[in-house]
Amino acid sequence: MVNKYISLLVFAASLLISNTILAQEIDKMTTTSIYQMKSKYHSFGSFFVITAEGGGTLALSDFATPGISYIGRAGFELFFPSTSFATLGIRVLGSYGELTGSHDVSRFAGAGTSARTITKFKTQFSSIEGGLVIAFGKDLIIPYIAGGAYYIFKYSPADDLNNALYSPVDREGFLSYMGEFGIRFFMTNTLSFNIAAKYNVGKVDDLDGFISNKNDNFVSAVAGFSIHLFHDRRVR
């Protein structure tokens, strides 16, 4: 029985010591690391960044009233070593989302046996993008600009009841380009909260299912988090 109590006391003491050490490490990460970031003139060279974000889309199509729908994206970025105010990086992101819109006057959309007259559309899409990122600044707030190409694997125009406007349902993918502006707010030396807005240039005229004489574009706004790895390699 005595040995049992001694074992419990040893376990409790070990747990207390472990918690104390862990608390000290967390405090170092959330205070010292941030203080070091604030005091160094640098953005984030030699960072490998993993990002997950979500937000909304706004379709710029042949339907007069753009609808607000959803988008989610995730991917990674690699920033190169730098001692200057700006840091160059590359990134790859995958996205899944939806575009919507409406029109006061009915439009004949789609093709073949699936074509019909509609006043609202919904188009789901999936895409991948790659490009360059330039991050600016110091301290805890890092603005950035990004640009590059994106490829929509497939998109599926439908009416507001999710009835497909084409047969087969999925349209053939296309390659186009985009531009983005965003800001990262560092919460610790390894975690940031992000906001961003992006303009996607369309290369097709049937994202909304309706053919006219101009291509359909869309914008998106997202918020989310990034994990910044290898921050101990920062070049000052």
mmCIF file of C-alpha atoms in Angstrom:
data_model
loop_
_atom_site.group_PDB
_atom_site.id
_atom_site.type_symbol
_atom_site.label_atom_id
_atom_site.label_comp_id
_atom_site.label_asym_id
_atom_site.label_seq_id
_atom_site.Cartn_x
_atom_site.Cartn_y
_atom_site.Cartn_z
ATOM 1 C CA MET A 1 0.000 0.000 0.000
ATOM 2 C CA VAL A 2 2.861 2.387 0.890
ATOM 3 C CA ASN A 3 4.535 1.658 -2.443
ATOM 4 C CA LYS A 4 1.260 2.452 -4.189
ATOM 5 C CA TYR A 5 1.059 5.887 -2.532
ATOM 6 C CA ILE A 6 4.726 6.558 -3.257
ATOM 7 C CA SER A 7 4.148 5.694 -6.920
ATOM 8 C CA LEU A 8 1.144 8.035 -7.049
ATOM 9 C CA LEU A 9 3.169 10.843 -5.479
ATOM 10 C CA VAL A 10 6.014 10.318 -7.937
ATOM 11 C CA PHE A 11 3.533 10.299 -10.833
ATOM 12 C CA ALA A 12 1.869 13.497 -9.584
ATOM 13 C CA ALA A 13 5.219 15.213 -9.158
ATOM 14 C CA SER A 14 6.303 14.157 -12.640
ATOM 15 C CA LEU A 15 3.032 15.437 -14.092
ATOM 16 C CA LEU A 16 3.430 18.776 -12.307
ATOM 17 C CA ILE A 17 6.994 19.174 -13.569
ATOM 18 C CA SER A 18 5.970 18.243 -17.125
ATOM 19 C CA ASN A 19 3.102 20.748 -17.096
ATOM 20 C CA THR A 20 5.419 23.454 -15.801
ATOM 21 C CA ILE A 21 7.943 22.797 -18.574
ATOM 22 C CA LEU A 22 5.175 22.713 -21.198
ATOM 23 C CA ALA A 23 3.724 25.993 -19.948
ATOM 24 C CA GLN A 24 7.168 27.591 -20.147
ATOM 25 C CA GLU A 25 7.630 26.382 -23.726
ATOM 26 C CA ILE A 26 4.202 27.673 -24.763
ATOM 27 C CA ASP A 27 4.982 30.997 -23.135
ATOM 28 C CA LYS A 28 8.251 31.171 -25.086
ATOM 29 C CA MET A 29 6.431 30.440 -28.335
ATOM 30 C CA THR A 30 3.654 32.977 -27.799
ATOM 31 C CA THR A 31 5.727 35.797 -26.316
ATOM 32 C CA THR A 32 9.454 35.551 -27.028
ATOM 33 C CA SER A 33 9.020 34.393 -30.616
ATOM 34 C CA ILE A 34 6.542 37.149 -31.377
ATOM 35 C CA TYR A 35 8.761 39.744 -29.720
ATOM 36 C CA GLN A 36 11.679 38.572 -31.869
ATOM 37 C CA MET A 37 9.509 38.880 -34.956
ATOM 38 C CA LYS A 38 8.484 42.414 -34.022
ATOM 39 C CA SER A 39 12.080 43.488 -33.514
ATOM 40 C CA LYS A 40 13.514 42.085 -36.761
ATOM 41 C CA TYR A 41 13.279 43.792 -40.143
ATOM 42 C CA HIS A 42 12.199 40.821 -42.214
ATOM 43 C CA SER A 43 9.157 39.064 -43.643
ATOM 44 C CA PHE A 44 9.532 35.275 -43.733
ATOM 45 C CA GLY A 45 12.311 33.835 -45.866
ATOM 46 C CA SER A 46 13.009 30.088 -45.637
ATOM 47 C CA PHE A 47 9.437 29.356 -44.581
ATOM 48 C CA PHE A 48 7.437 26.338 -45.725
ATOM 49 C CA VAL A 49 3.777 27.288 -45.283
ATOM 50 C CA ILE A 50 0.707 25.029 -45.117
ATOM 51 C CA THR A 51 -2.616 26.857 -45.535
ATOM 52 C CA ALA A 52 -6.336 26.075 -45.203
ATOM 53 C CA GLU A 53 -8.934 28.788 -45.904
ATOM 54 C CA GLY A 54 -12.605 29.234 -46.700
ATOM 55 C CA GLY A 55 -14.902 32.028 -47.803
ATOM 56 C CA GLY A 56 -17.223 33.267 -50.514
ATOM 57 C CA THR A 57 -17.406 33.735 -54.286
ATOM 58 C CA LEU A 58 -19.048 36.406 -56.424
ATOM 59 C CA ALA A 59 -19.791 35.500 -60.044
ATOM 60 C CA LEU A 60 -19.324 38.152 -62.761
ATOM 61 C CA SER A 61 -21.381 36.562 -65.507
ATOM 62 C CA ASP A 62 -24.253 37.155 -67.927
ATOM 63 C CA PHE A 63 -26.709 37.073 -65.020
ATOM 64 C CA ALA A 64 -27.238 40.650 -63.839
ATOM 65 C CA THR A 65 -27.371 39.927 -60.096
ATOM 66 C CA PRO A 66 -24.289 38.110 -58.776
ATOM 67 C CA GLY A 67 -24.926 35.623 -56.016
ATOM 68 C CA ILE A 68 -22.671 34.956 -53.037
ATOM 69 C CA SER A 69 -21.656 31.333 -52.624
ATOM 70 C CA TYR A 70 -18.815 29.347 -51.037
ATOM 71 C CA ILE A 71 -15.223 28.297 -51.683
ATOM 72 C CA GLY A 72 -12.641 26.316 -49.738
ATOM 73 C CA ARG A 73 -8.970 25.933 -50.534
ATOM 74 C CA ALA A 74 -5.800 24.364 -49.146
ATOM 75 C CA GLY A 75 -2.197 24.054 -50.226
ATOM 76 C CA PHE A 76 1.395 24.995 -49.540
ATOM 77 C CA GLU A 77 3.907 27.761 -50.190
ATOM 78 C CA LEU A 78 7.701 27.897 -50.118
ATOM 79 C CA PHE A 79 9.446 31.202 -49.419
ATOM 80 C CA PHE A 80 13.090 31.667 -50.340
ATOM 81 C CA PRO A 81 15.801 33.090 -48.022
ATOM 82 C CA SER A 82 15.869 36.880 -48.032
ATOM 83 C CA THR A 83 17.211 39.763 -45.994
ATOM 84 C CA SER A 84 15.270 42.455 -47.846
ATOM 85 C CA PHE A 85 11.889 44.044 -47.201
ATOM 86 C CA ALA A 86 10.233 41.737 -49.772
ATOM 87 C CA THR A 87 10.340 37.948 -49.852
ATOM 88 C CA LEU A 88 9.614 35.817 -52.915
ATOM 89 C CA GLY A 89 7.761 32.514 -52.745
ATOM 90 C CA ILE A 90 5.978 29.933 -54.869
ATOM 91 C CA ARG A 91 2.669 28.277 -54.077
ATOM 92 C CA VAL A 92 0.260 25.533 -55.103
ATOM 93 C CA LEU A 93 -3.393 25.566 -53.956
ATOM 94 C CA GLY A 94 -6.394 23.357 -54.636
ATOM 95 C CA SER A 95 -9.947 24.748 -54.436
ATOM 96 C CA TYR A 96 -13.551 23.607 -54.493
ATOM 97 C CA GLY A 97 -16.436 26.055 -54.714
ATOM 98 C CA GLU A 98 -19.668 27.244 -56.259
ATOM 99 C CA LEU A 99 -20.809 30.216 -58.353
ATOM 100 C CA THR A 100 -24.370 31.555 -58.359
ATOM 101 C CA GLY A 101 -26.354 34.363 -59.935
ATOM 102 C CA SER A 102 -29.823 35.462 -61.019
ATOM 103 C CA HIS A 103 -31.525 37.530 -63.725
ATOM 104 C CA ASP A 104 -34.883 39.306 -63.865
ATOM 105 C CA VAL A 105 -35.561 38.012 -67.374
ATOM 106 C CA SER A 106 -35.416 34.292 -68.100
ATOM 107 C CA ARG A 107 -32.422 33.096 -70.095
ATOM 108 C CA PHE A 108 -32.208 30.001 -72.277
ATOM 109 C CA ALA A 109 -29.194 28.164 -70.873
ATOM 110 C CA GLY A 110 -27.463 24.871 -71.466
ATOM 111 C CA ALA A 111 -27.489 22.677 -74.550
ATOM 112 C CA GLY A 112 -29.133 19.570 -75.933
ATOM 113 C CA THR A 113 -31.885 17.794 -74.048
ATOM 114 C CA SER A 114 -30.786 19.411 -70.757
ATOM 115 C CA ALA A 115 -31.234 22.999 -71.989
ATOM 116 C CA ARG A 116 -33.986 25.019 -70.346
ATOM 117 C CA THR A 117 -35.128 28.541 -69.507
ATOM 118 C CA ILE A 118 -33.810 29.701 -66.125
ATOM 119 C CA THR A 119 -33.588 32.817 -63.962
ATOM 120 C CA LYS A 120 -30.953 31.470 -61.535
ATOM 121 C CA PHE A 121 -27.877 29.303 -61.932
ATOM 122 C CA LYS A 122 -25.509 27.296 -59.729
ATOM 123 C CA THR A 123 -22.130 26.059 -60.924
ATOM 124 C CA GLN A 124 -19.861 23.875 -58.822
ATOM 125 C CA PHE A 125 -16.179 23.706 -59.748
ATOM 126 C CA SER A 126 -12.832 22.298 -58.632
ATOM 127 C CA SER A 127 -9.471 23.809 -59.528
ATOM 128 C CA ILE A 128 -5.734 23.897 -58.882
ATOM 129 C CA GLU A 129 -3.507 26.956 -59.106
ATOM 130 C CA GLY A 130 0.176 27.741 -59.039
ATOM 131 C CA GLY A 131 2.110 30.974 -59.057
ATOM 132 C CA LEU A 132 4.404 33.438 -57.342
ATOM 133 C CA VAL A 133 3.919 35.254 -54.035
ATOM 134 C CA ILE A 134 5.699 38.397 -52.867
ATOM 135 C CA ALA A 135 5.376 39.123 -49.140
ATOM 136 C CA PHE A 136 6.241 42.530 -47.696
ATOM 137 C CA GLY A 137 6.992 44.074 -44.338
ATOM 138 C CA LYS A 138 8.067 43.198 -40.838
ATOM 139 C CA ASP A 139 6.535 42.864 -37.387
ATOM 140 C CA LEU A 140 3.368 40.779 -37.106
ATOM 141 C CA ILE A 141 1.373 41.992 -40.119
ATOM 142 C CA ILE A 142 2.585 40.831 -43.532
ATOM 143 C CA PRO A 143 0.738 41.964 -46.685
ATOM 144 C CA TYR A 144 1.345 40.042 -49.897
ATOM 145 C CA ILE A 145 0.446 39.916 -53.562
ATOM 146 C CA ALA A 146 0.192 36.764 -55.662
ATOM 147 C CA GLY A 147 -0.366 35.932 -59.283
ATOM 148 C CA GLY A 148 -0.282 32.947 -61.561
ATOM 149 C CA ALA A 149 -2.312 30.416 -63.476
ATOM 150 C CA TYR A 150 -5.216 28.243 -62.425
ATOM 151 C CA TYR A 151 -6.829 25.230 -64.046
ATOM 152 C CA ILE A 152 -10.477 24.362 -63.500
ATOM 153 C CA PHE A 153 -10.699 20.582 -63.805
ATOM 154 C CA LYS A 154 -14.427 20.567 -64.271
ATOM 155 C CA TYR A 155 -17.469 22.743 -63.709
ATOM 156 C CA SER A 156 -21.128 21.790 -63.666
ATOM 157 C CA PRO A 157 -23.677 24.508 -64.580
ATOM 158 C CA ALA A 158 -27.173 23.840 -63.201
ATOM 159 C CA ASP A 159 -30.369 25.683 -62.342
ATOM 160 C CA ASP A 160 -31.275 26.691 -58.791
ATOM 161 C CA LEU A 161 -32.847 23.244 -58.235
ATOM 162 C CA ASN A 162 -29.527 21.580 -59.180
ATOM 163 C CA ASN A 163 -30.859 20.283 -62.502
ATOM 164 C CA ALA A 164 -27.881 20.009 -64.872
ATOM 165 C CA LEU A 165 -27.879 22.267 -67.938
ATOM 166 C CA TYR A 166 -25.620 20.000 -69.989
ATOM 167 C CA SER A 167 -25.268 16.318 -70.763
ATOM 168 C CA PRO A 168 -22.787 15.080 -69.712
ATOM 169 C CA VAL A 169 -23.082 17.144 -66.544
ATOM 170 C CA ASP A 170 -19.426 18.221 -66.259
ATOM 171 C CA ARG A 171 -17.964 20.662 -68.764
ATOM 172 C CA GLU A 172 -14.412 20.397 -70.072
ATOM 173 C CA GLY A 173 -11.777 22.157 -67.968
ATOM 174 C CA PHE A 174 -9.779 25.236 -68.958
ATOM 175 C CA LEU A 175 -6.594 27.118 -68.056
ATOM 176 C CA SER A 176 -6.591 30.807 -67.098
ATOM 177 C CA TYR A 177 -4.923 33.313 -64.750
ATOM 178 C CA MET A 178 -5.637 35.190 -61.531
ATOM 179 C CA GLY A 179 -4.362 37.876 -59.144
ATOM 180 C CA GLU A 180 -4.628 38.075 -55.353
ATOM 181 C CA PHE A 181 -3.983 40.468 -52.475
ATOM 182 C CA GLY A 182 -3.916 39.344 -48.869
ATOM 183 C CA ILE A 183 -2.651 40.014 -45.352
ATOM 184 C CA ARG A 184 -1.221 37.601 -42.786
ATOM 185 C CA PHE A 185 -1.537 38.385 -39.085
ATOM 186 C CA PHE A 186 0.985 36.385 -37.067
ATOM 187 C CA MET A 187 -0.489 34.980 -33.860
ATOM 188 C CA THR A 188 2.722 33.119 -32.988
ATOM 189 C CA ASN A 189 5.959 32.585 -34.886
ATOM 190 C CA THR A 190 4.425 29.513 -36.528
ATOM 191 C CA LEU A 191 0.721 30.378 -36.869
ATOM 192 C CA SER A 192 -0.958 33.180 -38.816
ATOM 193 C CA PHE A 193 -4.529 34.258 -39.483
ATOM 194 C CA ASN A 194 -5.049 35.253 -43.111
ATOM 195 C CA ILE A 195 -7.500 37.256 -45.203
ATOM 196 C CA ALA A 196 -7.343 37.514 -48.996
ATOM 197 C CA ALA A 197 -9.260 38.646 -52.079
ATOM 198 C CA LYS A 198 -8.701 37.186 -55.552
ATOM 199 C CA TYR A 199 -9.835 37.983 -59.091
ATOM 200 C CA ASN A 200 -10.156 35.006 -61.443
ATOM 201 C CA VAL A 201 -10.189 35.718 -65.178
ATOM 202 C CA GLY A 202 -12.456 33.305 -67.030
ATOM 203 C CA LYS A 203 -11.611 31.780 -70.388
ATOM 204 C CA VAL A 204 -15.064 30.391 -71.147
ATOM 205 C CA ASP A 205 -18.516 31.890 -71.605
ATOM 206 C CA ASP A 206 -20.618 29.143 -70.047
ATOM 207 C CA LEU A 207 -19.661 29.133 -66.366
ATOM 208 C CA ASP A 208 -23.260 30.243 -65.856
ATOM 209 C CA GLY A 209 -24.630 27.956 -68.565
ATOM 210 C CA PHE A 210 -25.562 30.886 -70.815
ATOM 211 C CA ILE A 211 -23.625 31.697 -73.991
ATOM 212 C CA SER A 212 -23.126 35.381 -74.884
ATOM 213 C CA ASN A 213 -20.288 37.404 -76.387
ATOM 214 C CA LYS A 214 -18.141 37.736 -73.236
ATOM 215 C CA ASN A 215 -16.379 35.353 -70.887
ATOM 216 C CA ASP A 216 -17.480 34.790 -67.293
ATOM 217 C CA ASN A 217 -15.172 35.856 -64.445
ATOM 218 C CA PHE A 218 -15.448 35.588 -60.673
ATOM 219 C CA VAL A 219 -13.919 36.949 -57.486
ATOM 220 C CA SER A 220 -13.412 35.266 -54.133
ATOM 221 C CA ALA A 221 -12.666 36.374 -50.576
ATOM 222 C CA VAL A 222 -11.314 33.943 -47.985
ATOM 223 C CA ALA A 223 -10.060 33.782 -44.413
ATOM 224 C CA GLY A 224 -8.166 31.022 -42.665
ATOM 225 C CA PHE A 225 -4.943 29.906 -41.041
ATOM 226 C CA SER A 226 -1.396 29.034 -42.068
ATOM 227 C CA ILE A 227 1.256 27.005 -40.291
ATOM 228 C CA HIS A 228 4.767 28.364 -40.947
ATOM 229 C CA LEU A 229 7.457 25.717 -40.586
ATOM 230 C CA PHE A 230 11.257 26.006 -40.267
ATOM 231 C CA HIS A 231 11.014 29.475 -38.721
ATOM 232 C CA ASP A 232 14.298 28.787 -36.874
ATOM 233 C CA ARG A 233 16.035 29.174 -40.260
ATOM 234 C CA ARG A 234 14.917 32.771 -40.719
ATOM 235 C CA VAL A 235 17.634 34.892 -42.349
ATOM 236 C CA ARG A 236 17.958 38.220 -40.544
#
